[in-house]
Amino acid sequence: MFRRLAISFGAAASIILLIASLVIIYEVHYHLMMFEEDVKGFGESSALVHHFEQALLSSIIWTAAGSLILVAVISYFVAKNLSRPLVQMRKAAEKMAGGELEVRIETIGNDELNDLGTSLNELASQLQKQEEARKTLTADVAHELRTPLATVKSHIEAIEDGIFDPTPERMSGLREEIDRLIYLVQDLEQLTDMESPQFTLKKESVNLGELLLKNAEPLKASFTQKGVLLNLNTQGNTVVEADPKRIAQIMFNLMSNALKYTPSGGRVNAEVFEEIGSVVLAVKDTGIGIKEAELDRIFDRFYRTEKSRNREYGGSGIGLTIAKKLVDAHCGDIWVESKPGYGTAFYVRLYK
Ligand code: ADP
């Protein structure tokens, strides 16, 4: 690139110089001949004309030679200056391709080259973020899979070695661990689906109140089985533009959490009501509650409050992450209020 620019500059300047020199030589020679013809008796002093022409030719040759050297030097530096940012960008792009995503291009001024540098820097930081997210996800998934797999393996080994009898309780404990793995994989699939660029919402007019009543139906048996009372309530015009499948997913995640974290004898109120310009879904329970310090983190991927204790509830720590992503995709709000020992209320607001 740099060599091509230098050669182009040098060649252009040399051609201009050559043409100028030829024109000057030709014009001077032509006019001196005319002068000789016009001025009678001038022919005798043709030595003067000869020396004049020689002097002119020498000066032109020296000037041209000097100019060519100057042009070569200037072309070299101009071309070097112009191609430097491009060379820098090429090197940076090569490093990025090799996995060195922390490289950045120095951007000065506000021309097109600078814009290109800024775009490359943005590309690098996006790639860096994705790479970090990928590493964290892989580490988290490995961590989440390790414990249930180790438990299942050790139980099966103990049964094989005759240390444990395959009692129905042990077998159902094993099945629960396997169920947990299945839920985790399902949640991960959903999360991947939501984070993919192809993720789109299929919006239509949805009555959230009706959707709540319909989606609560299959959960009623589990509430009765656990001895938790489920109250459903809907008020006002609760129609919004939303993707019904995704909203059903949010409702399911919040209601199943409420059931999971509410002991027998407790109560869950799930309601949908109209507010000015929006519709709110509220899922309130009288369960174990969440400490204030943990409220900020429960929407983070894989976050579970007091993890060891919550293993008995069988959660993957992804349900709320999915709910939040779906609410964000609808440009809505999701928030939580909770008091340990008294209960928790999750709210989702979707705008009309
Ligand atoms: P999980 O599958 O573990 O329930 P979530 O992402 O749905 O994952 O929830 C994250 C954590 O937030 C849970 O592990 C639990 O500690 C806490 N949590 C969620 N909902 C409730 C609730 N209704 N009551 C108490 N704690 C809750």
Coordinates of C-alpha atoms and ligand atoms in Angstrom, one line a residue:
M1 CA 0.0 0.0 0.0
F2 CA 2.7 2.4 1.1
R3 CA 5.0 1.5 -1.8
R4 CA 2.1 1.8 -4.3
L5 CA 1.2 5.3 -3.0
A6 CA 4.9 6.5 -3.1
I7 CA 5.3 5.2 -6.6
S8 CA 2.1 6.8 -7.8
F9 CA 3.0 10.2 -6.2
G10 CA 6.6 10.0 -7.7
A11 CA 5.4 9.0 -11.1
A12 CA 2.7 11.7 -11.3
A13 CA 5.2 14.4 -10.2
S14 CA 7.9 13.1 -12.6
I15 CA 5.6 13.1 -15.6
I16 CA 4.5 16.7 -14.9
L17 CA 8.1 17.8 -14.6
L18 CA 9.1 16.0 -17.8
I19 CA 6.2 17.6 -19.8
A20 CA 7.1 21.0 -18.4
S21 CA 10.8 20.7 -19.3
L22 CA 10.0 19.5 -22.8
V23 CA 7.5 22.3 -23.4
I24 CA 10.0 24.9 -22.1
I25 CA 12.9 23.6 -24.3
Y26 CA 10.7 23.4 -27.4
E27 CA 9.2 26.8 -26.9
V28 CA 12.5 28.6 -26.1
H29 CA 14.2 26.9 -29.2
Y30 CA 11.2 27.8 -31.5
H31 CA 11.1 31.4 -30.4
L32 CA 14.9 31.9 -30.7
M33 CA 14.7 30.6 -34.3
M34 CA 11.9 33.1 -35.0
F35 CA 14.0 35.8 -33.4
E36 CA 17.0 34.9 -35.6
E37 CA 14.8 35.2 -38.7
D38 CA 13.1 38.5 -37.6
V39 CA 16.3 40.3 -36.5
K40 CA 18.6 40.7 -39.5
G41 CA 22.3 40.1 -38.8
F42 CA 21.6 38.3 -35.7
G43 CA 22.8 35.0 -37.4
E44 CA 26.5 36.1 -36.9
S45 CA 26.1 36.0 -33.1
S46 CA 24.6 32.4 -33.2
A47 CA 27.3 31.4 -30.6
L48 CA 25.3 33.6 -28.1
V49 CA 22.1 31.7 -29.0
H50 CA 23.9 28.4 -28.7
H51 CA 25.3 29.3 -25.2
F52 CA 21.9 30.6 -24.2
E53 CA 20.2 27.4 -25.2
Q54 CA 22.9 25.3 -23.5
A55 CA 22.5 27.3 -20.3
L56 CA 18.8 26.9 -20.4
L57 CA 19.0 23.2 -21.0
S58 CA 21.5 22.7 -18.2
S59 CA 19.4 24.7 -15.8
I60 CA 16.3 22.7 -16.7
I61 CA 18.1 19.3 -16.3
W62 CA 19.6 20.3 -12.9
T63 CA 16.2 21.8 -11.8
A64 CA 14.4 18.6 -12.9
A65 CA 17.0 16.3 -11.2
G66 CA 16.8 18.3 -8.0
S67 CA 13.0 18.4 -8.2
L68 CA 12.8 14.6 -8.8
I69 CA 14.9 14.0 -5.7
L70 CA 12.7 16.4 -3.7
V71 CA 9.5 14.7 -5.1
A72 CA 10.8 11.3 -4.2
V73 CA 11.6 12.4 -0.6
I74 CA 8.2 14.2 -0.2
S75 CA 6.3 11.3 -1.8
Y76 CA 7.9 8.9 0.6
F77 CA 6.9 10.8 3.7
V78 CA 3.4 11.7 2.4
A79 CA 2.7 8.1 1.4
K80 CA 4.1 6.9 4.7
N81 CA 1.8 9.3 6.6
L82 CA -1.2 8.4 4.6
S83 CA -0.7 4.6 4.9
R84 CA 0.3 4.5 8.5
P85 CA -3.2 4.3 10.0
L86 CA -4.2 1.7 7.4
V87 CA -1.1 -0.4 8.2
Q88 CA -1.9 0.0 11.9
M89 CA -5.5 -1.1 11.3
R90 CA -4.3 -4.1 9.3
K91 CA -2.0 -5.2 12.1
A92 CA -4.8 -4.7 14.7
A93 CA -7.2 -6.7 12.6
E94 CA -4.6 -9.5 12.3
K95 CA -4.1 -9.5 16.1
M96 CA -7.9 -9.6 16.7
A97 CA -8.2 -12.5 14.3
G98 CA -5.5 -14.2 16.3
G99 CA -7.5 -13.7 19.5
E100 CA -5.9 -10.6 21.0
L101 CA -9.1 -8.8 21.5
E102 CA -7.7 -6.1 23.8
V103 CA -5.9 -4.3 20.9
R104 CA -7.2 -0.8 20.1
I105 CA -6.5 1.6 17.3
E106 CA -5.4 5.1 18.1
T107 CA -8.0 7.4 16.6
I108 CA -7.2 11.1 16.0
G109 CA -9.2 13.6 14.0
N110 CA -12.6 13.0 12.3
D111 CA -12.0 11.8 8.8
E112 CA -13.1 8.5 7.2
L113 CA -10.0 6.7 8.4
N114 CA -10.8 7.7 11.9
D115 CA -14.3 6.4 11.5
L116 CA -13.0 3.1 10.3
G117 CA -10.7 2.9 13.3
T118 CA -13.5 3.7 15.7
S119 CA -15.7 1.0 14.1
L120 CA -12.8 -1.6 14.4
N121 CA -12.4 -0.6 18.1
E122 CA -16.1 -1.1 18.7
L123 CA -16.0 -4.5 16.9
A124 CA -13.1 -5.5 19.1
S125 CA -14.9 -4.5 22.3
Q126 CA -18.1 -6.3 21.2
L127 CA -16.1 -9.4 20.5
Q128 CA -14.3 -9.1 23.8
K129 CA -17.7 -8.9 25.7
Q130 CA -19.1 -11.9 23.8
E131 CA -15.9 -13.9 24.5
E132 CA -16.1 -13.0 28.3
A133 CA -19.9 -13.9 28.3
R134 CA -19.1 -17.2 26.6
K135 CA -16.4 -18.0 29.1
T136 CA -18.6 -17.2 32.1
L137 CA -21.5 -19.2 30.7
T138 CA -19.3 -22.2 30.0
A139 CA -17.8 -22.0 33.5
D140 CA -21.3 -21.5 35.1
V141 CA -22.8 -24.4 33.1
A142 CA -19.9 -26.7 34.0
H143 CA -20.4 -25.7 37.7
E144 CA -24.1 -26.3 37.6
L145 CA -23.8 -29.7 35.9
R146 CA -21.0 -31.0 38.1
T147 CA -22.9 -31.3 41.4
P148 CA -26.0 -33.2 40.2
L149 CA -23.9 -35.4 37.9
A150 CA -21.5 -36.2 40.8
T151 CA -24.4 -37.1 43.1
V152 CA -26.0 -39.4 40.5
K153 CA -22.7 -41.1 39.8
S154 CA -21.8 -41.7 43.4
H155 CA -25.3 -43.1 44.2
I156 CA -25.2 -45.4 41.2
E157 CA -21.7 -46.6 42.1
A158 CA -22.8 -47.2 45.7
I159 CA -25.8 -49.2 44.5
E160 CA -23.6 -51.2 42.1
D161 CA -21.1 -52.0 44.9
G162 CA -24.0 -53.1 47.1
I163 CA -23.3 -50.3 49.7
F164 CA -26.7 -48.8 49.1
D165 CA -29.9 -50.7 48.4
P166 CA -31.9 -49.3 45.5
T167 CA -34.8 -48.2 47.7
P168 CA -37.7 -46.3 46.2
E169 CA -36.6 -43.1 48.1
R170 CA -33.0 -43.4 46.7
M171 CA -34.4 -44.0 43.2
S172 CA -36.7 -41.0 43.4
G173 CA -33.8 -38.9 44.7
L174 CA -31.8 -39.9 41.7
R175 CA -34.8 -39.1 39.4
E176 CA -35.0 -35.6 41.0
E177 CA -31.4 -34.9 40.3
I178 CA -31.9 -36.0 36.7
D179 CA -35.1 -33.8 36.5
R180 CA -33.0 -30.9 37.7
L181 CA -30.5 -31.5 34.9
I182 CA -33.3 -31.7 32.3
Y183 CA -34.8 -28.4 33.6
L184 CA -31.4 -26.8 33.5
V185 CA -30.9 -27.8 29.9
Q186 CA -34.4 -26.6 28.9
D187 CA -33.7 -23.2 30.6
L188 CA -30.4 -22.9 28.9
E189 CA -32.0 -23.7 25.6
Q190 CA -34.5 -20.9 26.1
L191 CA -31.8 -18.5 27.3
T192 CA -29.7 -19.2 24.2
D193 CA -32.8 -18.8 22.0
M194 CA -33.5 -15.4 23.6
E195 CA -29.9 -14.2 23.2
S196 CA -29.7 -15.2 19.6
P197 CA -29.9 -12.4 16.9
Q198 CA -32.9 -14.3 15.4
F199 CA -35.0 -13.8 18.5
T200 CA -38.2 -12.0 17.7
L201 CA -41.5 -11.4 19.4
K202 CA -44.7 -12.3 17.6
K203 CA -46.8 -9.5 19.0
E204 CA -50.6 -9.4 18.9
S205 CA -53.4 -7.9 21.0
V206 CA -53.4 -10.0 24.2
N207 CA -55.7 -9.9 27.1
L208 CA -53.3 -10.5 30.0
G209 CA -56.1 -11.1 32.5
E210 CA -57.5 -13.9 30.3
L211 CA -54.0 -15.2 29.7
L212 CA -53.3 -15.4 33.5
L213 CA -56.5 -17.4 34.1
K214 CA -55.7 -19.8 31.3
N215 CA -52.1 -20.3 32.2
A216 CA -52.8 -20.8 35.9
E217 CA -55.1 -23.8 35.1
P218 CA -52.3 -26.4 34.7
L219 CA -50.5 -25.2 37.8
K220 CA -53.6 -25.5 40.1
A221 CA -53.0 -29.2 40.8
S222 CA -49.4 -28.6 42.0
F223 CA -50.7 -25.8 44.4
T224 CA -53.3 -28.1 45.8
Q225 CA -50.8 -30.9 46.2
K226 CA -48.4 -28.7 48.2
G227 CA -51.2 -27.1 50.2
V228 CA -50.7 -23.6 48.9
L229 CA -53.7 -21.5 48.2
L230 CA -53.8 -19.8 44.8
N231 CA -55.9 -16.7 44.3
L232 CA -56.4 -15.3 40.8
N233 CA -57.7 -11.8 40.1
T234 CA -58.0 -9.6 37.1
Q235 CA -59.3 -6.0 36.8
G236 CA -60.0 -3.4 34.1
N237 CA -59.0 -3.5 30.4
T238 CA -55.9 -5.6 30.4
V239 CA -55.3 -5.8 26.6
V240 CA -51.7 -5.0 25.4
E241 CA -49.7 -5.6 22.3
A242 CA -47.5 -8.6 23.3
D243 CA -46.3 -12.0 22.4
P244 CA -48.7 -14.3 24.3
K245 CA -46.3 -17.3 24.4
R246 CA -43.5 -15.2 25.9
I247 CA -45.9 -13.6 28.4
A248 CA -47.2 -17.0 29.4
Q249 CA -43.6 -18.0 30.0
I250 CA -43.1 -15.0 32.4
M251 CA -46.3 -15.9 34.2
F252 CA -45.3 -19.5 34.5
N253 CA -41.8 -18.7 35.9
L254 CA -43.2 -16.2 38.5
M255 CA -46.0 -18.5 39.6
S256 CA -43.9 -21.6 39.8
N257 CA -41.3 -19.7 41.8
A258 CA -44.0 -18.4 44.2
L259 CA -45.2 -22.0 44.6
K260 CA -41.6 -23.3 45.0
Y261 CA -40.6 -20.8 47.7
T262 CA -43.9 -20.8 49.7
P263 CA -44.3 -23.5 52.4
S264 CA -47.4 -25.5 52.7
G265 CA -50.3 -23.5 54.3
G266 CA -49.1 -20.3 52.5
R267 CA -50.9 -18.2 49.9
V268 CA -50.1 -16.9 46.4
N269 CA -52.1 -14.0 44.8
A270 CA -51.6 -13.6 41.1
E271 CA -53.3 -10.6 39.6
V272 CA -53.5 -8.5 36.4
F273 CA -54.8 -5.0 36.6
E274 CA -55.0 -1.9 34.5
E275 CA -53.1 1.3 35.3
I276 CA -52.9 4.5 33.3
G277 CA -51.1 3.6 30.1
S278 CA -50.1 0.2 31.2
V279 CA -51.1 -3.2 32.5
V280 CA -49.5 -4.8 35.6
L281 CA -49.0 -8.4 36.5
A282 CA -48.4 -9.0 40.2
V283 CA -47.5 -12.4 41.7
K284 CA -47.4 -12.1 45.6
D285 CA -46.6 -14.9 47.9
T286 CA -46.4 -15.5 51.7
G287 CA -43.2 -17.6 51.3
I288 CA -39.7 -17.5 52.6
G289 CA -38.8 -14.0 51.1
I290 CA -35.5 -12.6 49.9
K291 CA -32.9 -10.6 51.8
E292 CA -32.6 -7.0 50.7
A293 CA -28.9 -7.4 49.8
E294 CA -29.8 -10.2 47.4
L295 CA -32.7 -8.5 45.6
D296 CA -30.4 -6.9 43.0
R297 CA -28.8 -10.2 42.1
I298 CA -31.8 -12.6 41.7
F299 CA -32.2 -11.6 38.0
D300 CA -28.6 -12.6 37.3
R301 CA -28.0 -15.8 35.5
F302 CA -27.5 -18.8 37.8
Y303 CA -28.0 -16.7 40.9
R304 CA -29.8 -18.4 43.8
T305 CA -30.2 -17.0 47.2
E306 CA -28.3 -19.0 49.9
K307 CA -27.5 -21.6 47.3
S308 CA -27.1 -24.7 49.4
R309 CA -30.4 -24.2 51.1
N310 CA -32.2 -23.6 47.8
R311 CA -30.8 -26.8 46.2
E312 CA -33.8 -28.5 48.0
Y313 CA -36.1 -26.4 45.9
G314 CA -34.5 -27.6 42.7
G315 CA -34.1 -24.3 40.9
S316 CA -31.6 -23.6 38.1
G317 CA -31.3 -19.9 38.8
I318 CA -32.2 -19.0 35.3
G319 CA -36.0 -18.6 35.5
L320 CA -35.9 -14.9 36.6
T321 CA -33.1 -14.2 34.0
I322 CA -35.4 -15.5 31.3
A323 CA -38.4 -13.5 32.7
K324 CA -36.4 -10.3 32.8
K325 CA -35.1 -10.8 29.2
L326 CA -38.6 -11.3 28.0
V327 CA -39.9 -8.3 29.8
D328 CA -37.0 -6.2 28.4
A329 CA -37.8 -7.4 24.9
H330 CA -41.4 -6.0 25.4
C331 CA -39.9 -2.7 26.7
G332 CA -41.6 -3.3 30.0
D333 CA -40.4 -3.2 33.6
I334 CA -40.0 -6.0 36.1
W335 CA -39.3 -5.4 39.8
V336 CA -39.5 -7.2 43.1
E337 CA -40.4 -6.3 46.7
S338 CA -39.7 -8.8 49.5
K339 CA -39.4 -9.3 53.2
P340 CA -37.6 -12.4 54.5
G341 CA -40.1 -14.6 56.4
Y342 CA -43.1 -12.7 55.2
G343 CA -43.2 -13.1 51.4
T344 CA -42.3 -11.8 48.0
A345 CA -44.1 -9.8 45.3
F346 CA -42.9 -9.7 41.7
Y347 CA -44.4 -7.0 39.4
V348 CA -44.3 -6.8 35.6
R349 CA -45.5 -3.7 33.8
L350 CA -46.3 -3.7 30.1
Y351 CA -47.1 -0.5 28.3
K352 CA -50.1 -0.1 26.1
Ligands
ADP1 P1 -34.7 -20.8 40.4 O1 -34.9 -21.7 39.2 O2 -33.5 -21.1 41.3 O3 -35.9 -20.5 41.1 P2 -34.8 -18.1 39.4 O4 -34.0 -17.3 38.5 O5 -36.3 -18.3 39.1 O6 -34.1 -19.5 39.7 O7 -34.7 -17.4 40.8 C1 -33.5 -17.0 41.3 C2 -33.5 -17.0 42.9 O8 -34.3 -16.0 43.4 C3 -34.1 -18.3 43.4 O9 -33.1 -19.3 43.5 C4 -34.5 -17.9 44.7 O10 -33.5 -17.9 45.7 C5 -35.0 -16.5 44.5 N1 -36.4 -16.4 44.3 C6 -37.1 -16.3 43.2 N2 -38.4 -16.2 43.4 C7 -38.6 -16.2 44.7 C8 -39.8 -16.1 45.5 N3 -41.0 -16.0 45.1 N4 -39.6 -16.2 46.9 C9 -38.3 -16.3 47.4 N5 -37.2 -16.4 46.7 C10 -37.3 -16.3 45.3

